[in-house]
Every structure is written in structure tokens, then in C-alpha cells.
Coordinates of C-alpha atoms in Angstrom, one line a residue:
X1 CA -4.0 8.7 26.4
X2 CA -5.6 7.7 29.7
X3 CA -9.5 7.7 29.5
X4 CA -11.6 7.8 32.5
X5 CA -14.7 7.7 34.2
X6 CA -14.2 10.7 36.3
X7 CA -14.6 14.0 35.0
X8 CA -12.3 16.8 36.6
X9 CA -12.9 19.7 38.5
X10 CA -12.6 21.7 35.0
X11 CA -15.0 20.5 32.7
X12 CA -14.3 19.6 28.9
X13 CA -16.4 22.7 28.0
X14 CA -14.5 25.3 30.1
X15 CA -11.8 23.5 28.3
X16 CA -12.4 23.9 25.0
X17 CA -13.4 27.5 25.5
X18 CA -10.0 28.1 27.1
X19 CA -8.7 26.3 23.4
X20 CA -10.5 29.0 21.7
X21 CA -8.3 31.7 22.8
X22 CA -5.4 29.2 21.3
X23 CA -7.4 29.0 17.9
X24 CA -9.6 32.0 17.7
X25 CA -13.2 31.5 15.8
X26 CA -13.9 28.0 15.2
X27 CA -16.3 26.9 12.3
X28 CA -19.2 25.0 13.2
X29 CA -20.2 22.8 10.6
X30 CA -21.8 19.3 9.9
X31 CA -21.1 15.6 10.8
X32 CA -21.5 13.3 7.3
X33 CA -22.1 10.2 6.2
X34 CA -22.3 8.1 9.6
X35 CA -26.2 6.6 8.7
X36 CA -27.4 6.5 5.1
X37 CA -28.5 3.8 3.3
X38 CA -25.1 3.2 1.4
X39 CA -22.1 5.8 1.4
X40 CA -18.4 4.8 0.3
X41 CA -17.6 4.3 -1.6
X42 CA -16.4 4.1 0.5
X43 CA -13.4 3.1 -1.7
X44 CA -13.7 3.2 -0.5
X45 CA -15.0 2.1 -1.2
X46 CA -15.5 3.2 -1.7
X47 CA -14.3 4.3 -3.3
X48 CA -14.3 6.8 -3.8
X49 CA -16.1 10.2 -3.1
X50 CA -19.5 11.4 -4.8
X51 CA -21.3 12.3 -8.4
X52 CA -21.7 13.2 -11.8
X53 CA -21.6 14.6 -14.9
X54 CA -22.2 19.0 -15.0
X55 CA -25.8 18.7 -16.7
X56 CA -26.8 16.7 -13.7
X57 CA -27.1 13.2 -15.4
X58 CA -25.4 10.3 -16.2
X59 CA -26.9 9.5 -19.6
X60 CA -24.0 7.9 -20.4
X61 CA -25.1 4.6 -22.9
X62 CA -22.4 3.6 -24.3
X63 CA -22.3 0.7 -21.8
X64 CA -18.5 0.5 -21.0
X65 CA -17.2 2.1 -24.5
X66 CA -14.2 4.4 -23.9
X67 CA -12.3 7.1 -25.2
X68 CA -8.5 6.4 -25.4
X69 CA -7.9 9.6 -26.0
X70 CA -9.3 11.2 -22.8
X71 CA -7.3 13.2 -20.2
X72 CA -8.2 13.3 -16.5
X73 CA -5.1 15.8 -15.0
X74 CA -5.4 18.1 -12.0
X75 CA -6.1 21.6 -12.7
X76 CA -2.7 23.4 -11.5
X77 CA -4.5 26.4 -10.2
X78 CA -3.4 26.2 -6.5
X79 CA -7.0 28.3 -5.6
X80 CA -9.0 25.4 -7.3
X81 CA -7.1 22.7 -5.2
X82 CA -7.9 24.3 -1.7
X83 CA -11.3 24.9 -2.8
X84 CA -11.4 21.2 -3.3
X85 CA -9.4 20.0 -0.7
X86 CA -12.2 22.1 1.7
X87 CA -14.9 20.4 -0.1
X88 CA -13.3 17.2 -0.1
X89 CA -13.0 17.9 3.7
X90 CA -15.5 20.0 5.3
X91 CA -18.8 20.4 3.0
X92 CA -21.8 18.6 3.1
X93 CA -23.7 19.5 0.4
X94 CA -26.7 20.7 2.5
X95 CA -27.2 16.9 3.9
X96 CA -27.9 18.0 7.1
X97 CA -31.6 17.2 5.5
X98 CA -30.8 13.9 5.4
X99 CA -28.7 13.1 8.5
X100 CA -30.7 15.5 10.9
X101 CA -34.4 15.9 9.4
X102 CA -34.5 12.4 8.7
X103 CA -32.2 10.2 10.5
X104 CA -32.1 11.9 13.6
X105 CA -28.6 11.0 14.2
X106 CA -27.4 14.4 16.1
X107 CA -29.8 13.0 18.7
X108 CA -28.1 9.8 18.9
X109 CA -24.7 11.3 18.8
X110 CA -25.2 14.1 21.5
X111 CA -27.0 11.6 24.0
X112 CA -24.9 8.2 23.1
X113 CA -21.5 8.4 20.9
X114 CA -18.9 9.2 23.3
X115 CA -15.1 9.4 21.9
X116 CA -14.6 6.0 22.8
X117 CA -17.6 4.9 21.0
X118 CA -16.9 7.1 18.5
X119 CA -13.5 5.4 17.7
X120 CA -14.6 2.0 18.2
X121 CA -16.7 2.1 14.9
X122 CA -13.9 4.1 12.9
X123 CA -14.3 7.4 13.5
X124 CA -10.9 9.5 13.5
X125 CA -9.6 12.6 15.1
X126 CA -8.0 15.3 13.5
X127 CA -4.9 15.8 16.1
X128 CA -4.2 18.9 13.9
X129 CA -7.8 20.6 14.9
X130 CA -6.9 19.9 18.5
X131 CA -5.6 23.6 20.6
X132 CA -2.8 22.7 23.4
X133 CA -5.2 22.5 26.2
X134 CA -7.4 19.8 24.6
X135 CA -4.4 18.0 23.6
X136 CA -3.0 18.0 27.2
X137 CA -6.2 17.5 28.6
X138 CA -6.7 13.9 26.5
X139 CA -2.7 12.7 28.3
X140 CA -3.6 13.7 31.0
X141 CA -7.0 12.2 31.4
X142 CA -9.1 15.3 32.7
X143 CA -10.9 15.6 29.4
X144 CA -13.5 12.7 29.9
X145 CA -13.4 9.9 27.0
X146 CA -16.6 8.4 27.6
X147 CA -18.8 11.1 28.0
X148 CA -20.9 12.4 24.9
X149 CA -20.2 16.4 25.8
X150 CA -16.8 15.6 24.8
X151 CA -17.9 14.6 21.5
X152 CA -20.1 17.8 21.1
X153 CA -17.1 19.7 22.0
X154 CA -14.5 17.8 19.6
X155 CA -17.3 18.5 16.9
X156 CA -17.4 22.2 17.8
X157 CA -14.0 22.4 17.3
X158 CA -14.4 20.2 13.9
X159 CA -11.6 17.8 14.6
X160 CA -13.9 14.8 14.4
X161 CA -12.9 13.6 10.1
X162 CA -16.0 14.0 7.9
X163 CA -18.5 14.8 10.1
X164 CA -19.7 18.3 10.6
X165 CA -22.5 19.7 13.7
X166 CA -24.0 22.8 14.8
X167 CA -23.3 23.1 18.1
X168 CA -25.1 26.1 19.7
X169 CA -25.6 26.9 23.5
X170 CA -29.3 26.1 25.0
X171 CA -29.9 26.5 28.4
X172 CA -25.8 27.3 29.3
X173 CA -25.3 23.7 27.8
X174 CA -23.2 23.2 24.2
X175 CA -25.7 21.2 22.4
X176 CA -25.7 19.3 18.4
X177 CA -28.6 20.5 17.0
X178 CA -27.6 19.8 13.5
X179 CA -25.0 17.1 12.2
X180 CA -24.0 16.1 8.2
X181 CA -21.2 14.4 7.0
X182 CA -18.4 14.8 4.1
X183 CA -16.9 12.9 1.4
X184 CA -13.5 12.1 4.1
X185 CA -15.2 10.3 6.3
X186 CA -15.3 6.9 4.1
X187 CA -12.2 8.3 2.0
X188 CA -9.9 9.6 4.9
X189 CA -7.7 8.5 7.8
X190 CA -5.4 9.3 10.1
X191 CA -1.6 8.7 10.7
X192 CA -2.3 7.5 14.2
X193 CA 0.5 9.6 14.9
X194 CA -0.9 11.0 18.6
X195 CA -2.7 7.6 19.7
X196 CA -5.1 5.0 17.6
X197 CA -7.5 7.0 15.4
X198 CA -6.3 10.5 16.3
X199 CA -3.4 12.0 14.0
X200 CA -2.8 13.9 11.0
X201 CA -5.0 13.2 7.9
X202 CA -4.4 11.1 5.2
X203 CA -6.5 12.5 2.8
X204 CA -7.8 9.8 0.0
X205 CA -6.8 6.6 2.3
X206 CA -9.9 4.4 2.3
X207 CA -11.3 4.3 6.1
X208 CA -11.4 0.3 6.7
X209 CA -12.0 0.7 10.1
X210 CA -14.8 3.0 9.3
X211 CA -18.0 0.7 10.0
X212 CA -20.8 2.6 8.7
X213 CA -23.7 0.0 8.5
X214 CA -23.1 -0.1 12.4
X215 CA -23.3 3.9 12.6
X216 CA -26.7 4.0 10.6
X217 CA -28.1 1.1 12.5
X218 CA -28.2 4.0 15.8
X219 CA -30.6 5.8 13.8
X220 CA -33.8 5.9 15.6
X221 CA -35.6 6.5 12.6
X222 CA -35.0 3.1 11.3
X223 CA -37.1 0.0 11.4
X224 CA -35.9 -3.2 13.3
X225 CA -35.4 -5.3 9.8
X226 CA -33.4 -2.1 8.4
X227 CA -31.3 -2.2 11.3
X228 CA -30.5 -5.8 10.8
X229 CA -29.2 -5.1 7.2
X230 CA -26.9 -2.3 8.1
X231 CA -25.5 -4.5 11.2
X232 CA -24.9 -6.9 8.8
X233 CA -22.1 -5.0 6.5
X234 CA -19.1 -4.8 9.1
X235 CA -15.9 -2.4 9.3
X236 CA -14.5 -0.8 5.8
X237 CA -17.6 -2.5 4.3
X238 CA -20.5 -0.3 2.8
X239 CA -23.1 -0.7 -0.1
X240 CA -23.4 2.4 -2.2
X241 CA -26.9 0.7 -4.3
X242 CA -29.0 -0.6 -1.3
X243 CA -30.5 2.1 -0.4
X244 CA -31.6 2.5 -4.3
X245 CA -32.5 -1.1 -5.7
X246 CA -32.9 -2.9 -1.9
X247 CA -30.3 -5.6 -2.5
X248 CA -28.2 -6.3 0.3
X249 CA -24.4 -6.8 -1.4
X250 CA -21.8 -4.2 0.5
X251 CA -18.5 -3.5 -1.3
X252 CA -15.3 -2.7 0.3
X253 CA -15.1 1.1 0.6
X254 CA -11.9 2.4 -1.9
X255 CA -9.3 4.9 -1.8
X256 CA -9.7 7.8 -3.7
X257 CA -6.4 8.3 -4.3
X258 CA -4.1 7.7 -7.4
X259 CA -6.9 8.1 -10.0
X260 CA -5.0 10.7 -12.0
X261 CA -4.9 9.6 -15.5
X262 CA -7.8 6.4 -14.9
X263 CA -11.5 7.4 -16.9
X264 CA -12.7 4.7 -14.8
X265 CA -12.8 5.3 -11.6
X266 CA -15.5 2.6 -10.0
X267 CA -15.3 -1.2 -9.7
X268 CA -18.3 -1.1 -12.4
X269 CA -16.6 1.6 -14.3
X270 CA -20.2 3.5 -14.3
X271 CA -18.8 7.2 -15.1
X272 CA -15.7 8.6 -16.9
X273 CA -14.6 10.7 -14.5
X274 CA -14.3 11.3 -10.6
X275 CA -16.9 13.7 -10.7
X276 CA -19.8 11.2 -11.9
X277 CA -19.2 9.3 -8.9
X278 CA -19.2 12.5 -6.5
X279 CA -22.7 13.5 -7.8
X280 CA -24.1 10.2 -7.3
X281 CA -22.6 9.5 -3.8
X282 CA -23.5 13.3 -2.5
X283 CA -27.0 13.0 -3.6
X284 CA -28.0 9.6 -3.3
X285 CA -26.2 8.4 -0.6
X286 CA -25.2 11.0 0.8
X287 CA -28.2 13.1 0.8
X288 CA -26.6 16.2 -0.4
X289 CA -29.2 18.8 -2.5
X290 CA -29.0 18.4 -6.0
X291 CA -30.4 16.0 -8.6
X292 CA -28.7 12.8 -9.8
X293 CA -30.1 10.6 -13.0
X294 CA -28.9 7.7 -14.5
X295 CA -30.9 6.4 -17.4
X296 CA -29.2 3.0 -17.6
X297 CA -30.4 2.2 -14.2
X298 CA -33.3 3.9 -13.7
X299 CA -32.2 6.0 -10.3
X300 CA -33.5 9.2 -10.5
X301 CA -33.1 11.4 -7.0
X302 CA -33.3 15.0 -6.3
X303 CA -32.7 16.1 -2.9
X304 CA -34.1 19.8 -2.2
X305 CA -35.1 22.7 -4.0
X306 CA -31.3 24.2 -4.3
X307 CA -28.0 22.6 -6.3
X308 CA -25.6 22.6 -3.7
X309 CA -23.5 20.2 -5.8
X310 CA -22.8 21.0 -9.4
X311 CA -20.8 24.2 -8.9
X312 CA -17.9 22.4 -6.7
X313 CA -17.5 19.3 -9.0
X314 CA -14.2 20.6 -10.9
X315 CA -12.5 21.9 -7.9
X316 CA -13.8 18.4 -5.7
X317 CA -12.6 16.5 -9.0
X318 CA -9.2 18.4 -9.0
X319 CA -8.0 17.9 -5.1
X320 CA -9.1 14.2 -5.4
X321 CA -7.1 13.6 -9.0
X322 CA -4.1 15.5 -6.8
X323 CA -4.1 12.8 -4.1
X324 CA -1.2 10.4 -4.6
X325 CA -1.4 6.4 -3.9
X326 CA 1.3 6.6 -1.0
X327 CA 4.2 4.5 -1.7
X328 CA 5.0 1.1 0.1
X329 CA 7.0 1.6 3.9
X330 CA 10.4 0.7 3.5
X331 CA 11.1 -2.3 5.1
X332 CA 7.5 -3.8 4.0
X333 CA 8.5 -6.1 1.6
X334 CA 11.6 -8.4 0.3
X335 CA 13.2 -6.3 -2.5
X336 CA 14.4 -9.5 -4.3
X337 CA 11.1 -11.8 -3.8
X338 CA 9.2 -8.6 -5.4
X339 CA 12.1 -8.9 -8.8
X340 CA 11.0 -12.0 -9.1
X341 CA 7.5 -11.5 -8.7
X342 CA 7.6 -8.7 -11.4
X343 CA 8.7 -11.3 -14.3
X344 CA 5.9 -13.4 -12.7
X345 CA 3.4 -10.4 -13.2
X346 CA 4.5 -9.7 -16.7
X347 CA 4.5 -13.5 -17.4
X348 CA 3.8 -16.5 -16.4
X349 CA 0.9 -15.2 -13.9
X350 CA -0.6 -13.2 -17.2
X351 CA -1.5 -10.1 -15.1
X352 CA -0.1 -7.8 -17.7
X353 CA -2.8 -8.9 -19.6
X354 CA -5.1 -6.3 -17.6
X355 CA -3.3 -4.9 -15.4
X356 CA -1.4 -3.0 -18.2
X357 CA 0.3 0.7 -18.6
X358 CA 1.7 3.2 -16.4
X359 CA -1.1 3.0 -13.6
X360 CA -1.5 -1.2 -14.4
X361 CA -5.1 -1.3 -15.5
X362 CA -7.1 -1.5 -19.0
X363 CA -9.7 0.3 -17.4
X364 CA -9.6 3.7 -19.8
X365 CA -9.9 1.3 -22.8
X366 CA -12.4 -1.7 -21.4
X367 CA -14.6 -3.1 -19.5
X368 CA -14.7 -7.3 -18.1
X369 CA -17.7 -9.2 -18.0
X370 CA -18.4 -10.6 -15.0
X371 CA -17.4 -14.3 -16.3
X372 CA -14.0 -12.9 -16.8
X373 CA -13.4 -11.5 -13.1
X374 CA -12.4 -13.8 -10.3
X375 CA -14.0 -11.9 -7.4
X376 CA -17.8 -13.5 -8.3
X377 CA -19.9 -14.9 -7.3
X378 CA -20.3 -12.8 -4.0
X379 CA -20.5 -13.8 -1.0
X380 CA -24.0 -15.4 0.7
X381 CA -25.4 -15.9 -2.6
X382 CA -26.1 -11.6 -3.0
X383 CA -26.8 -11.0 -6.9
X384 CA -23.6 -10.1 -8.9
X385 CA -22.5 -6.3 -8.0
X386 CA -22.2 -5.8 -11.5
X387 CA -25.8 -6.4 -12.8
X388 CA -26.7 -3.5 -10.4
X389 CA -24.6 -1.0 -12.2
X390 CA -24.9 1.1 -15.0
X391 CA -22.6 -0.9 -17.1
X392 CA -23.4 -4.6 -15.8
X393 CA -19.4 -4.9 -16.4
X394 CA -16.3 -4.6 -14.3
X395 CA -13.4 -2.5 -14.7
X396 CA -9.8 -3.6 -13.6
X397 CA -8.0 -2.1 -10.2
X398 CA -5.2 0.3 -10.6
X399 CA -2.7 -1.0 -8.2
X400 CA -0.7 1.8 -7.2
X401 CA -0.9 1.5 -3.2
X402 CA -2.3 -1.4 -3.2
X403 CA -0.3 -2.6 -0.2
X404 CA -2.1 -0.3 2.0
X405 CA -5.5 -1.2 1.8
X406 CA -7.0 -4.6 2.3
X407 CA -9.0 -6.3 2.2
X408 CA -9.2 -7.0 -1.9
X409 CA -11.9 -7.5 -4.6
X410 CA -14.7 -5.3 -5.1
X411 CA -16.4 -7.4 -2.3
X412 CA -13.5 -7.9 0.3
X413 CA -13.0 -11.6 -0.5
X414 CA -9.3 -11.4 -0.3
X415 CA -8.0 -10.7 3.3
X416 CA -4.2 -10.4 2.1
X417 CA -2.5 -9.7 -1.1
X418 CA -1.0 -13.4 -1.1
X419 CA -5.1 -14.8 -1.2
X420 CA -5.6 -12.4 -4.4
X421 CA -2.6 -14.5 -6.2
X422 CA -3.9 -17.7 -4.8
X423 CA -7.4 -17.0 -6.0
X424 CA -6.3 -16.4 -9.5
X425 CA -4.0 -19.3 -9.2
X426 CA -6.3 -21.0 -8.6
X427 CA -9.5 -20.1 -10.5
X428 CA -7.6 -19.5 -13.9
X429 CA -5.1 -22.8 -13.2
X430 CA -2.2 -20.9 -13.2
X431 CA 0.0 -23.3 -11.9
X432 CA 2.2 -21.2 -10.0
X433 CA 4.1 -22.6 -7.0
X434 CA 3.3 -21.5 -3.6
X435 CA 7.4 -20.0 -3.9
X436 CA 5.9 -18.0 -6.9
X437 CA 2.7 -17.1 -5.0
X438 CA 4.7 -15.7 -2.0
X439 CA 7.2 -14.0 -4.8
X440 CA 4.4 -11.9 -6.6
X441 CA 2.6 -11.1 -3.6
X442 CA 5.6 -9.2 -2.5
X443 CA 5.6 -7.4 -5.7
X444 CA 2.4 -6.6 -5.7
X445 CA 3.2 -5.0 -2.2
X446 CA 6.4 -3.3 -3.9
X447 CA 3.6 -1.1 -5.8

């Protein structure tokens, strides 16, 4: 890929109406989640993706209590999974309200976020979305990087991941009149696979370069001092309560993948299923219409006069409950080190003691207290993330995948794998060698 400052004597619009003989009618739809006041989630994140429960509340009180005896499987209807996996990619729940109407942010993006902007703060590329002539005009450097029209255009052609515009012709001119966003763009990525940011997507994989709080800050419709918090959060770092009790504690967004078969599906453990979480991040943070309440926290929101939420929940719920953790690269960790790491984990270094079962976590049968987690106190003295949730208790990780996303703890405190070991080493005097440390690191990177 060879950006440049020069545009060529054909412009990116005359290209990208030469792609559409390549592609035929291309949906226009919305941008998402680039400038709330907390996404995702994610995973992240996040992590995850968006809601609640089908009568559209959470009155769930029985603070952390769980049903052993629940399932959570995909629904094996292949029509329910597309559905999904088009929510999951492409809706926004009628948040254009939010991101337009309020936030302005098609004006930022169709005046100021050029590509390279664009992937600077995380945003991907969908190299699949891309007709030939686009693709050869990016090598070759005739399609111009740095100028916001070509944004407009790759936004046209919906290739940019989770964010959806209206682009509509005024005066001869493409222009974003409208912009949203969708649950992938804090829970999807790329493979990278054409050049950094633009590939193939990798549905459920936390975005860590995603830096939303950065995104949100370009929103002219923000104050200086609001602007300052947002700035503050940094890449793959987003706070999904701010915007609802005005505490300034951002949370590492998660993957929403592998949570087949887990009731709990947030660090708090605030909902029994996927779907509690999708209401509440499509209508509070998001901004998607529909109404979210949660008794044990007091948030009660209801965006617009239509539900454009509750009827997609199961299929949303089913896609995401498909999505796989991806297993380790080969070559990414030493086979033997991880055996002996594994009779570390189930010993010496007690996590078996909660990070039990098939999928390694209690979660579908308890909840922690806060004393018992090693992740607390945050960072920069920000009130427990816990006592902001519905539960006021934490939930223990899953660990299928972990390899692939750090960094670790609800609140990003561990940059690799090896500081999660040495944390617990060290805060629950495990006594384990820094051999041993190294040893169930790579097991935990064997997962």
C-alpha cells in the first residue's frame, strides 16, 4: 500500500463507481459506535456486544445467584445465524439518533477522518467489501489515503467494520449525511491479511487497537472537560458506565467470542445471558431505540419512540454464542513448558480453584467479591468497577483464547500473560519460581 498526497487524474469517486459495475447495488448504511459516552464492551470489552432481557428490563435481583442448570447453545437454524451475523455486523439499531443528531460525527468524519486517520485510531477495513479496482487503486496509490472523500467512498461501499453512513449525492459531490455504528466495531478485527487494518474479518476478536475515547473526543458537540475524559481512556480501552453514573474507570473492551455454554458473560456478571448485555450496550451506549432498565442500578434509558432492539436479540444472541475463541498459532508457545504449566494450574498455583470446568471458569455457578479478585484496586484511585454494577461482584474469565487478547484484568493491568501469574504470585504469596511463572504462562497461552 503506497499512500499519497497526490490524487490521480481519475478520482476515488469515478473509481468506486467503476467498482460498482464489479459489485452491483451497494447498501448504504450507518457508521457505529466511534463517539458515545462508553461502548465495548468493548470486550471488549468489551466485551462484548449489547442488551437485555426480552421484556426490556433487567430486574434481575438475585445479586449474583445462578442456575446451574441453565443452557446457553446456538440455535442451529442456519437462517437465525445469518440474521445475526447481519445484525452483529451491519445494524444499528436506529443510532444514527445518537451519532448524527447529537454527536455530529458524520460532520467530523466527512470533513476530517481520512483512511489514514481512520486507521490510526483502530478503525479496520473490510478487504472483502473492496471491488478489484479499489483494491488496485490502494497498491497502486491512485486512490488517495489522506483525503476524507475516500473515506465517504469506503463507507459507501460499507467496507469500513462497524460503522455504517448514508452517503447520498449533493451538488454532484458523494456526501455522509448520516453515520451509526454496530456492535463489530469494538467486537471485530481484521486478519491484516491485505496490509495493517485491512483484511478479512474476524468476527468476535476484541478490537485493542480500537481507541474509542479518542474517536468521541472529535465530536463537536462535546464540551472541553468531556473531551479530556474521553482522551484520557487510550487504545482497546473503553468505559461502558460513564456515560451513566459519570465515573471515569475504562475497562479493557472483550471478545465476544467463546461464550457458548458461560451464563455470565460480563466482568461483573450483571446478566445471564448474551443478550442482557446487547440491550444495554445498544441502548445506552450505543444509542440504539429501545428501552433498557436495570432496577439494581437505577439506569433507566429509552431512546425513541420505536423498539428497534428486542426483536433481533435471539438471532444477535445466536451468531455471537456461534463465534469460537480461535485457538493458539502453532509455533506460539513451548509445548513442554505449557505440560508443566498445566500441573501448575491444577496445583500448586490453585487456579483450578476458579478457573474450573470445560470453559475454566465458576462463573455459571458464582460470583467473587471484589476482596477476592487480584485486578483491584484500579488504577488512579477510580472507585472499584464492581460497586458500579448491578451485582457489586466479579465473575471469573473464561480463558479459551486467551493468548490473543491482551492486555488482561477487567482494567488492562496486565500487559502480558506472564504479569497475570506474577500478580497472583505475588498478591496471594504463591511462591512460585520465576521457572514456574514462565512455565504457566505458556500454558495459559496453550489455551
Amino acid at each position: 500500500m503506497k499512500p499519497t498526497d497526490k490524487c490521480e487524474p481519475v478520482p476515488v469517486c469515478n473509481q468506486i463507481k467503476q467498482a460498482q459495475v464489479w459489485v452491483g447495488t451497494i447498501f448504504v448504511n450507518t457508521w457505529r459506535n466511534l463517539t458515545l459516552l462508553t461502548v465495548v464492551g468493548v470486550t471488549t470489552m468489551l466485551v462484548v456486544a449489547c442488551g437485555a432481557d426480552a421484556d426490556q428490563s433487567a430486574g434481575n435481583n438475585n445479586q449474583g445467584a445462578l442456575n446451574p442448570d441453565q443452557t446457553q447453545s446456538p440455535m442451529s437454524d442456519s437462517l437465525l445465524l445469518a440474521q445475526g451475523k447481519q445484525i452483529f455486523r451491519f445494524d444499528t439499531f436506529g443510532d444514527e439518533t445518537q451519532w448524527t443528531d447529537t454527536l455530529r460525527m458524520h460532520e467530523v468524519i466527512r470533513t476530517a477522518v481520512d483512511p489514514l486517520t481512520a486507521l490510526s485510531v483502530g478503525l479496520k477495513v473490510d478487504s472483502e467489501a473492496l471491488p478489484p479496482p479499489v483494491v488496485e487503486g490502494i497498491k497502486n496509490g491512485s486512490i488517495d489515503l489522506k483525503a476524507p472523500d475516500t473515506t465517504v467512498a469506503l463507507l459507501k461501499l460499507n467496507a469500513v467494520v462497524g460503522l455504517q453512513g448514508k452517503v447520498e449525492t449533493i451538488n454532484g459531490k458523494d456526501t455522509l449525511t448520516r453515520v451509526g455504528v454496530t456492535c463489530a466495531l469494538c467486537h471485530s478485527t481484521v486478519d491484516n491479511s491485505f496490509s495493517p487494518g485491512i483484511g478479512k474479518r474476524l468476527d468476535g476478536w476484541a478490537n485493542r487497537d480500537l481507541n474509542p475515547g479518542a474517536i468521541i473526543a472529535l465530536s463537536p458537540a462535546l464540551s472541553a472537560t468531556m473531551k479530556a475524559v474521553y482522551n484520557s481512556w487510550g487504545k482497546g480501552m473503553y468505559d461502558p458506565r460513564f456515560n451513566q453514573d459519570g465515573k471515569n474507570g475504562p475497562q479493557v473492551i472483550p471478545p465476544a467470542y467463546g461464550l457458548d455454554g458461560i451464563h455470565r458473560i460480563t466482568s461483573t456478571g450483571d446478566g445471564e445471558d448474551v443478550a442482557y448485555w446487547n440491550r444495554y450496550v445498544g441502548i445506552t451506549q450505543m444509542g440504539g431505540h429501545g428501552t433498557f432498565i436495570e432496577p439494581r442500578t437505577g439506569v433507566r434509558v429509552t431512546n425513541g419512540t420505536d423498539d428497534q432492539i428486542t426483536p433481533k436479540l435471539p438471532a444477535l444472541q445466536a451468531y455471537q454464542l456461534s463465534l469460537k475463541a480461535p485457538p493458539p498459532p502453532s509455533g506460539s508457545f513451548d509445548p513442554v513448558a505449557a505440560a508443566r504449566g498445566k500441573v501448575l494450574f491444577n496445583g500448586a498455583a490453585r487456579c483450578v480453584t476458579c478457573h474450573s470446568g470445560p470453559e475454566l471458569t465458576d462463573a455459571n455457578f458464582r460470583l467473587h467479591l471484589p476482596a477476592e479478585v487480584v485486578s483491584e484496586p484500579e488504577p488512579n484511585g477510580t472507585p472499584s468497577y464492581a460497586s458500579r454494577s448491578a451485582t457489586g461482584l466479579y465473575r471469573t474469565a473464561p480463558l479459551r483464547g486467551v493468548w490473543q487478547h491482551p492486555p488482561y484484568f477487567h482494567n488492562g493491568t496486565a500487559a502480558t500473560l506472564e504479569a497475570v501469574v506474577e500478580t497472583y504470585n505475588t498478591k496471594q504469596s504463591l511462591g512460585l519460581t520465576e521457572s514456574e511463572i514462565l512455565d504457566l504462562a505458556q500454558y495459559l497461552k496453550s489455551l
